[in-house]
Structures are given as C-alpha cells and as structure tokens.
mmCIF file of C-alpha atoms in Angstrom:
data_model
loop_
_atom_site.group_PDB
_atom_site.id
_atom_site.type_symbol
_atom_site.label_atom_id
_atom_site.label_comp_id
_atom_site.label_asym_id
_atom_site.label_seq_id
_atom_site.Cartn_x
_atom_site.Cartn_y
_atom_site.Cartn_z
ATOM 1 C CA MET A 1 -22.024 -23.009 30.907
ATOM 2 C CA THR A 2 -18.406 -22.165 30.130
ATOM 3 C CA HIS A 3 -16.418 -24.611 27.997
ATOM 4 C CA ARG A 4 -12.771 -23.925 28.681
ATOM 5 C CA LEU A 5 -10.299 -24.036 25.826
ATOM 6 C CA ASN A 6 -6.752 -25.140 26.449
ATOM 7 C CA ALA A 7 -4.493 -22.178 25.689
ATOM 8 C CA LEU A 8 -0.884 -21.064 25.831
ATOM 9 C CA ASP A 9 -0.675 -17.603 27.438
ATOM 10 C CA ARG A 10 2.609 -15.715 27.110
ATOM 11 C CA GLY A 11 3.833 -12.199 27.785
ATOM 12 C CA ASP A 12 2.163 -8.998 28.906
ATOM 13 C CA GLY A 13 0.633 -6.055 27.104
ATOM 14 C CA VAL A 14 -1.947 -5.694 24.367
ATOM 15 C CA PRO A 15 -3.745 -9.042 23.934
ATOM 16 C CA LEU A 16 -3.207 -10.905 20.666
ATOM 17 C CA VAL A 17 -5.355 -13.961 19.995
ATOM 18 C CA ALA A 18 -4.086 -16.449 17.394
ATOM 19 C CA LEU A 19 -6.459 -19.049 15.924
ATOM 20 C CA HIS A 20 -5.022 -22.091 14.183
ATOM 21 C CA GLY A 21 -6.365 -24.098 11.264
ATOM 22 C CA PHE A 22 -8.197 -27.413 11.016
ATOM 23 C CA PRO A 23 -7.394 -30.020 12.265
ATOM 24 C CA VAL A 24 -4.090 -28.951 13.899
ATOM 25 C CA ASP A 25 -3.555 -27.139 17.202
ATOM 26 C CA HIS A 26 -2.053 -24.028 18.772
ATOM 27 C CA GLU A 27 1.557 -25.148 18.217
ATOM 28 C CA LEU A 28 1.291 -24.161 14.555
ATOM 29 C CA MET A 29 0.523 -20.576 15.575
ATOM 30 C CA SER A 30 2.976 -20.261 18.456
ATOM 31 C CA GLY A 31 5.660 -21.764 16.237
ATOM 32 C CA CYS A 32 5.330 -19.129 13.538
ATOM 33 C CA LEU A 33 4.400 -16.086 15.648
ATOM 34 C CA GLU A 34 6.576 -16.301 18.760
ATOM 35 C CA PRO A 35 9.833 -15.308 17.010
ATOM 36 C CA VAL A 36 8.233 -12.039 15.898
ATOM 37 C CA LEU A 37 5.999 -11.268 18.859
ATOM 38 C CA SER A 38 8.355 -12.171 21.691
ATOM 39 C CA ALA A 39 11.083 -10.007 20.166
ATOM 40 C CA ARG A 40 8.742 -7.042 19.770
ATOM 41 C CA GLY A 41 7.475 -7.019 23.357
ATOM 42 C CA GLY A 42 4.381 -5.331 24.785
ATOM 43 C CA ILE A 43 2.051 -8.049 23.479
ATOM 44 C CA ARG A 44 0.255 -10.713 25.494
ATOM 45 C CA ARG A 45 0.004 -13.742 23.203
ATOM 46 C CA LEU A 46 -2.942 -16.112 23.572
ATOM 47 C CA TYR A 47 -2.851 -19.356 21.587
ATOM 48 C CA PRO A 48 -5.996 -21.434 22.204
ATOM 49 C CA ASP A 49 -6.661 -24.932 20.922
ATOM 50 C CA LEU A 50 -9.966 -24.880 19.059
ATOM 51 C CA PRO A 51 -12.685 -27.254 20.362
ATOM 52 C CA GLY A 52 -11.982 -30.897 19.572
ATOM 53 C CA LEU A 53 -8.399 -30.070 18.602
ATOM 54 C CA GLY A 54 -5.190 -30.140 20.586
ATOM 55 C CA ARG A 55 -6.119 -30.471 24.240
ATOM 56 C CA SER A 56 -9.498 -28.700 24.089
ATOM 57 C CA PRO A 57 -12.556 -30.936 24.545
ATOM 58 C CA GLY A 58 -14.909 -31.257 21.597
ATOM 59 C CA ASP A 59 -17.967 -32.579 23.416
ATOM 60 C CA GLY A 60 -21.163 -30.857 22.329
ATOM 61 C CA VAL A 61 -19.531 -29.248 19.278
ATOM 62 C CA SER A 62 -21.318 -30.101 16.035
ATOM 63 C CA SER A 63 -20.643 -27.179 13.692
ATOM 64 C CA THR A 64 -18.430 -24.198 12.976
ATOM 65 C CA ASP A 65 -21.115 -22.066 14.655
ATOM 66 C CA ASP A 66 -20.459 -24.059 17.843
ATOM 67 C CA VAL A 67 -16.692 -23.585 17.458
ATOM 68 C CA LEU A 68 -17.150 -19.834 17.063
ATOM 69 C CA ALA A 69 -19.379 -19.677 20.136
ATOM 70 C CA ARG A 70 -16.726 -21.380 22.272
ATOM 71 C CA VAL A 71 -13.989 -19.111 20.969
ATOM 72 C CA GLU A 72 -16.115 -16.124 21.905
ATOM 73 C CA GLU A 73 -16.596 -17.584 25.386
ATOM 74 C CA PHE A 74 -12.817 -17.852 25.607
ATOM 75 C CA LEU A 75 -12.395 -14.215 24.550
ATOM 76 C CA ASP A 76 -14.898 -13.016 27.142
ATOM 77 C CA GLU A 77 -13.110 -14.929 29.885
ATOM 78 C CA ALA A 78 -9.520 -14.241 28.833
ATOM 79 C CA ILE A 79 -9.603 -10.579 27.778
ATOM 80 C CA GLY A 80 -13.088 -9.246 28.542
ATOM 81 C CA ASP A 81 -13.718 -5.881 26.898
ATOM 82 C CA ALA A 82 -10.049 -5.075 26.214
ATOM 83 C CA PRO A 83 -9.026 -4.062 22.672
ATOM 84 C CA PHE A 84 -7.055 -6.845 21.008
ATOM 85 C CA LEU A 85 -5.186 -8.045 17.949
ATOM 86 C CA LEU A 86 -6.414 -11.049 16.007
ATOM 87 C CA VAL A 87 -4.502 -13.540 13.845
ATOM 88 C CA GLY A 88 -6.049 -16.485 12.037
ATOM 89 C CA GLU A 89 -4.618 -19.253 9.871
ATOM 90 C CA SER A 90 -6.716 -21.257 7.363
ATOM 91 C CA PHE A 91 -9.956 -22.241 9.172
ATOM 92 C CA GLY A 92 -8.819 -20.001 12.009
ATOM 93 C CA GLY A 93 -8.781 -17.153 9.498
ATOM 94 C CA TYR A 94 -12.445 -17.831 8.745
ATOM 95 C CA LEU A 95 -13.230 -17.653 12.463
ATOM 96 C CA ALA A 96 -11.078 -14.541 12.886
ATOM 97 C CA ARG A 97 -12.984 -12.732 10.143
ATOM 98 C CA ALA A 98 -16.260 -13.538 11.885
ATOM 99 C CA ILE A 99 -14.950 -12.347 15.256
ATOM 100 C CA ALA A 100 -13.593 -9.142 13.699
ATOM 101 C CA ASN A 101 -17.030 -8.516 12.204
ATOM 102 C CA ARG A 102 -18.786 -9.089 15.532
ATOM 103 C CA ARG A 103 -16.270 -7.218 17.711
ATOM 104 C CA ARG A 104 -15.063 -4.570 15.297
ATOM 105 C CA ASP A 105 -15.036 -1.860 17.953
ATOM 106 C CA ARG A 106 -12.356 -3.795 19.883
ATOM 107 C CA VAL A 107 -10.240 -5.324 17.110
ATOM 108 C CA LEU A 108 -7.084 -3.245 16.678
ATOM 109 C CA GLY A 109 -5.813 -5.257 13.726
ATOM 110 C CA LEU A 110 -6.498 -8.454 11.805
ATOM 111 C CA ALA A 111 -3.883 -10.722 10.184
ATOM 112 C CA LEU A 112 -4.832 -13.711 8.044
ATOM 113 C CA ILE A 113 -2.348 -16.418 7.014
ATOM 114 C CA CYS A 114 -3.477 -18.770 4.214
ATOM 115 C CA PRO A 115 -7.081 -18.077 5.238
ATOM 116 C CA MET A 116 -10.175 -19.689 3.847
ATOM 117 C CA GLY A 117 -11.604 -17.223 1.336
ATOM 118 C CA THR A 118 -15.080 -16.615 0.003
ATOM 119 C CA ALA A 119 -15.655 -20.328 -0.702
ATOM 120 C CA VAL A 120 -16.021 -22.443 2.424
ATOM 121 C CA GLU A 121 -16.368 -25.958 1.052
ATOM 122 C CA SER A 122 -13.226 -27.339 -0.572
ATOM 123 C CA HIS A 123 -14.997 -28.374 -3.785
ATOM 124 C CA ASP A 124 -16.048 -24.746 -4.371
ATOM 125 C CA ARG A 125 -12.586 -23.195 -3.937
ATOM 126 C CA ARG A 126 -10.437 -21.975 -6.799
ATOM 127 C CA VAL A 127 -7.078 -23.556 -6.024
ATOM 128 C CA PRO A 128 -4.014 -24.471 -8.100
ATOM 129 C CA PRO A 129 -2.779 -28.047 -8.330
ATOM 130 C CA LEU A 130 -0.029 -29.053 -5.940
ATOM 131 C CA GLU A 131 3.338 -27.970 -7.330
ATOM 132 C CA VAL A 132 6.480 -28.870 -5.424
ATOM 133 C CA ARG A 133 8.863 -25.952 -5.942
ATOM 134 C CA ARG A 134 11.751 -27.241 -3.829
ATOM 135 C CA SER A 135 12.083 -31.023 -3.674
ATOM 136 C CA ASP A 136 14.348 -33.337 -1.707
ATOM 137 C CA PRO A 137 13.677 -36.922 -2.830
ATOM 138 C CA GLU A 138 16.341 -38.325 -0.530
ATOM 139 C CA LEU A 139 14.752 -36.682 2.506
ATOM 140 C CA VAL A 140 11.270 -37.931 1.640
ATOM 141 C CA ALA A 141 12.520 -41.446 0.865
ATOM 142 C CA GLY A 142 14.038 -41.664 4.328
ATOM 143 C CA LEU A 143 10.807 -40.855 6.180
ATOM 144 C CA ASP A 144 8.297 -43.266 7.623
ATOM 145 C CA PRO A 145 5.668 -43.798 4.870
ATOM 146 C CA ALA A 146 2.798 -42.431 6.974
ATOM 147 C CA GLU A 147 4.838 -39.362 7.991
ATOM 148 C CA ALA A 148 5.946 -38.838 4.400
ATOM 149 C CA ALA A 149 2.328 -38.922 3.210
ATOM 150 C CA ASP A 150 1.252 -36.299 5.758
ATOM 151 C CA PHE A 151 4.251 -34.073 5.002
ATOM 152 C CA THR A 152 4.119 -34.226 1.203
ATOM 153 C CA GLU A 153 0.336 -33.852 0.916
ATOM 154 C CA ILE A 154 0.669 -30.059 0.764
ATOM 155 C CA ALA A 155 4.438 -29.403 1.006
ATOM 156 C CA VAL A 156 5.688 -27.009 -1.681
ATOM 157 C CA VAL A 157 9.119 -26.819 -0.058
ATOM 158 C CA GLN A 158 10.422 -30.245 0.943
ATOM 159 C CA SER A 159 13.582 -29.543 2.918
ATOM 160 C CA PRO A 160 15.142 -30.667 6.207
ATOM 161 C CA GLU A 161 14.026 -27.395 7.851
ATOM 162 C CA THR A 162 10.403 -27.568 6.692
ATOM 163 C CA TRP A 163 10.296 -31.228 7.745
ATOM 164 C CA ARG A 164 11.701 -30.320 11.174
ATOM 165 C CA ARG A 165 9.080 -27.665 11.695
ATOM 166 C CA PHE A 166 6.277 -29.823 10.286
ATOM 167 C CA ARG A 167 7.185 -32.550 12.773
ATOM 168 C CA ALA A 168 7.451 -30.079 15.684
ATOM 169 C CA GLU A 169 4.560 -27.684 14.995
ATOM 170 C CA ILE A 170 2.006 -29.448 12.778
ATOM 171 C CA ALA A 171 2.197 -33.234 13.167
ATOM 172 C CA PRO A 172 1.465 -33.224 16.944
ATOM 173 C CA GLY A 173 -1.808 -31.380 16.389
ATOM 174 C CA LEU A 174 -2.859 -33.744 13.619
ATOM 175 C CA SER A 175 -2.357 -36.705 15.946
ATOM 176 C CA ARG A 176 -4.271 -35.107 18.854
ATOM 177 C CA ALA A 177 -7.448 -34.206 16.949
ATOM 178 C CA ASP A 178 -10.733 -35.705 18.152
ATOM 179 C CA GLN A 179 -11.781 -37.341 14.888
ATOM 180 C CA ALA A 180 -15.449 -37.608 15.891
ATOM 181 C CA ALA A 181 -15.571 -33.877 16.641
ATOM 182 C CA VAL A 182 -13.684 -33.149 13.412
ATOM 183 C CA ALA A 183 -16.303 -35.072 11.426
ATOM 184 C CA ARG A 184 -19.184 -33.251 13.125
ATOM 185 C CA ILE A 185 -17.675 -29.837 12.450
ATOM 186 C CA ARG A 186 -16.934 -30.696 8.828
ATOM 187 C CA SER A 187 -20.568 -31.713 8.343
ATOM 188 C CA ALA A 188 -21.668 -28.139 9.147
ATOM 189 C CA TYR A 189 -18.590 -26.217 8.027
ATOM 190 C CA ALA A 190 -20.143 -22.926 6.915
ATOM 191 C CA LEU A 191 -21.127 -20.298 9.464
ATOM 192 C CA THR A 192 -24.816 -19.411 9.542
ATOM 193 C CA SER A 193 -23.897 -15.731 9.223
ATOM 194 C CA PRO A 194 -21.099 -14.989 6.698
ATOM 195 C CA PRO A 195 -18.061 -13.223 8.240
ATOM 196 C CA GLU A 196 -18.416 -10.174 5.989
ATOM 197 C CA SER A 197 -22.132 -9.732 6.681
ATOM 198 C CA ASP A 198 -21.782 -6.140 7.914
ATOM 199 C CA GLY A 199 -19.889 -3.070 6.716
ATOM 200 C CA PRO A 200 -16.154 -2.852 5.914
ATOM 201 C CA LEU A 201 -13.600 -3.437 8.661
ATOM 202 C CA LEU A 202 -11.342 -0.389 8.929
ATOM 203 C CA ALA A 203 -8.674 -1.875 11.206
ATOM 204 C CA PRO A 204 -5.222 -2.497 9.663
ATOM 205 C CA THR A 205 -5.364 -5.902 8.018
ATOM 206 C CA LEU A 206 -2.897 -8.336 6.476
ATOM 207 C CA ILE A 207 -3.840 -11.165 4.104
ATOM 208 C CA VAL A 208 -0.989 -13.507 3.152
ATOM 209 C CA THR A 209 -1.536 -16.349 0.670
ATOM 210 C CA GLY A 210 0.626 -18.911 -1.114
ATOM 211 C CA ARG A 211 0.860 -18.978 -4.909
ATOM 212 C CA GLN A 212 1.015 -22.795 -4.800
ATOM 213 C CA ASP A 213 -1.524 -23.256 -1.985
ATOM 214 C CA ASN A 214 -3.655 -26.201 -3.095
ATOM 215 C CA VAL A 215 -5.916 -26.084 -0.018
ATOM 216 C CA THR A 216 -7.289 -22.532 0.190
ATOM 217 C CA GLY A 217 -5.550 -20.933 -2.806
ATOM 218 C CA TYR A 218 -5.174 -17.183 -3.328
ATOM 219 C CA LEU A 219 -7.996 -16.189 -5.704
ATOM 220 C CA ASP A 220 -10.940 -16.423 -3.307
ATOM 221 C CA GLN A 221 -9.116 -14.225 -0.802
ATOM 222 C CA TRP A 222 -8.726 -11.442 -3.374
ATOM 223 C CA ASP A 223 -12.499 -11.165 -3.392
ATOM 224 C CA LEU A 224 -12.387 -10.192 0.296
ATOM 225 C CA LEU A 225 -10.402 -7.016 -0.278
ATOM 226 C CA GLU A 226 -13.309 -4.590 -0.684
ATOM 227 C CA HIS A 227 -14.391 -5.472 2.848
ATOM 228 C CA TYR A 228 -10.920 -4.630 4.233
ATOM 229 C CA PRO A 229 -9.976 -1.214 2.807
ATOM 230 C CA HIS A 230 -6.817 -0.993 4.952
ATOM 231 C CA ALA A 231 -5.470 -4.405 3.997
ATOM 232 C CA SER A 232 -2.114 -5.372 2.559
ATOM 233 C CA PHE A 233 -2.537 -8.422 0.322
ATOM 234 C CA ALA A 234 0.404 -10.693 -0.535
ATOM 235 C CA VAL A 235 0.700 -13.766 -2.741
ATOM 236 C CA LEU A 236 4.022 -15.498 -2.058
ATOM 237 C CA ASP A 237 5.694 -17.683 -4.637
ATOM 238 C CA VAL A 238 7.361 -20.904 -3.453
ATOM 239 C CA ALA A 239 4.671 -21.182 -0.786
ATOM 240 C CA GLY A 240 1.778 -23.523 -0.212
ATOM 241 C CA HIS A 241 -0.692 -23.981 2.634
ATOM 242 C CA ASN A 242 2.189 -24.312 5.096
ATOM 243 C CA LEU A 243 3.486 -20.899 4.055
ATOM 244 C CA GLN A 244 4.515 -20.115 7.629
ATOM 245 C CA ILE A 245 7.284 -22.745 7.525
ATOM 246 C CA GLU A 246 8.127 -22.362 3.827
ATOM 247 C CA ARG A 247 8.599 -18.571 3.646
ATOM 248 C CA PRO A 248 9.150 -17.608 7.302
ATOM 249 C CA THR A 249 11.449 -14.637 6.713
ATOM 250 C CA LEU A 250 9.038 -12.897 4.376
ATOM 251 C CA LEU A 251 6.055 -13.702 6.605
ATOM 252 C CA ASP A 252 7.905 -12.217 9.578
ATOM 253 C CA ALA A 253 8.537 -9.003 7.634
ATOM 254 C CA LEU A 254 4.869 -8.737 6.646
ATOM 255 C CA LEU A 255 3.764 -9.290 10.238
ATOM 256 C CA VAL A 256 6.159 -6.599 11.483
ATOM 257 C CA ASP A 257 4.765 -4.182 8.890
ATOM 258 C CA TRP A 258 1.216 -5.040 10.031
ATOM 259 C CA LEU A 259 2.104 -4.391 13.672
ATOM 260 C CA ASP A 260 3.756 -1.106 12.675
ATOM 261 C CA ARG A 261 0.579 -0.066 10.877
ATOM 262 C CA VAL A 262 -1.484 -0.937 13.959
ATOM 263 C CA ASP A 263 0.844 1.169 16.109
ATOM 264 C CA GLY A 264 0.569 4.014 13.589
ATOM 265 C CA GLU A 265 -3.215 4.021 13.904
ATOM 266 C CA SER A 266 -2.963 4.401 17.670
ATOM 267 C CA ARG A 267 -0.864 7.538 17.215
ATOM 268 C CA THR A 268 -3.234 9.320 14.804
#
C-alpha cells in the first residue's frame, strides 16, 4: 500500500529531495533553499511533508522507522531509479543520512543543515546552553505571548527579519503537526539500523551546524566526519537551530560550494 506524502514539486532537472525537521513542515526547507536552487537552474526540487506533519497523513506511523519507510515509498514513486541530491535539516538530516546509506549508488550529494548527530535522544546530546547573540527586547515584547515563546525558545538572532521568516516558514508547520503522530514517533525515535551502519559515503557532503545550537549542537556532528570523507564541515557563530534564517547569506554560499563540488564530480 502506498502512503502518499504531500509535496511541493518545482523545476526540472536533476532531482533534489529536501527533508525538514520535527515537528515542522516543508515550508522550512523551501524557504531556505529556493533562493539558491531556483537561481541555479537545472534542479527539480521536491519538498515533501514528513508523515504526520504539514499536510501528510500520519495514520499508521508509530516510529522513525515508519517515517523512513514512507519517505522511501515517496522516493520510489517520485524519482524511481534516477540519481538525486539529498538535503536534510535536523530530524530530516537523520533520515537523509539513512537514505544516503541505503541508496548510496544513486545519491549524488548530501547536505545536512543543523542535523541530529550521533546522539538521537535529546538527553544524550552534547549541546550548549541557549545564548541569544542578537536581541531585540522591544520586538519580543510586542509579540503575542504564545508566539513569543515559540520564537524565543531557540532564537539566537531575535530580529524583525528572523521573526518574519519564523512566522512565514516555521510557525505554520508547528501548528499543522498531528500531535498524536508526533508523540508516537518520539516514543520510538531511534532508527533500528543506525544511518552509518555501512562503509563511508564518498559523495560530496556538507554539514552545517550552529555554534549556539541548543537543540542538536555541533559536537556530535563532528563525530560523523570519518564516515563522510568528502565533507565540508562548518560551525557558524551567531547561529542556533534556526541557522537557515539567522545566517542565510553564509548558508547560501556553503550550499553553492556544495553544488559546485557535486558538479565537479560529474566532470571527473
């Protein structure tokens, strides 16, 4: 039985699949990637909502293993055996690593933004305390209390622009999440088979982390490097778990470099 995932499908060319974090939806990924990818051209961008999130149904999903299985169903239906690029953010980075391991012969490149690292459960992660590097007390004071709480929970840069993008790209997904499905997935959060269970992945890879990320941190991701010998690894200051809206210019440059490295491999 096929369980269809809601997805935004844009452009033509080499498929790129972007997997968002938990519990948001595809708008986080399209918001940060479209400026780079649409300008570059030649890339078909696929932004699915993970099961139970956004507008994808979560019925029958009780674990991250189930989420991964439905994403793989989506890949089979959407791109078949075509080579593709893979981007994952946070929990989506965990899934992307697993998919890259399983489909390494078809993955042209892997990019990870604030990904979960070697520690899956939050209490096992090595993370810094929340440190607000750019504050705007007047902005925060003017927000609805519930919105302010959601925004400031992990915001390292509290500015009108990061608030605008949080409201447009992150808050809608938080409100759409199927909370029952979220609870079931969280109860079985670790994959049965670790993402790095096989040999090193040789495809060009990018790992971008935030120095002030108090959700997934940056230390556990360093421990992944031996598995990705062609990875660039970046730790960005003045950046937390919403790095994509706090340091967008630098993230864009790193993504362009990653895509250039992927193109370079195809010419060798």
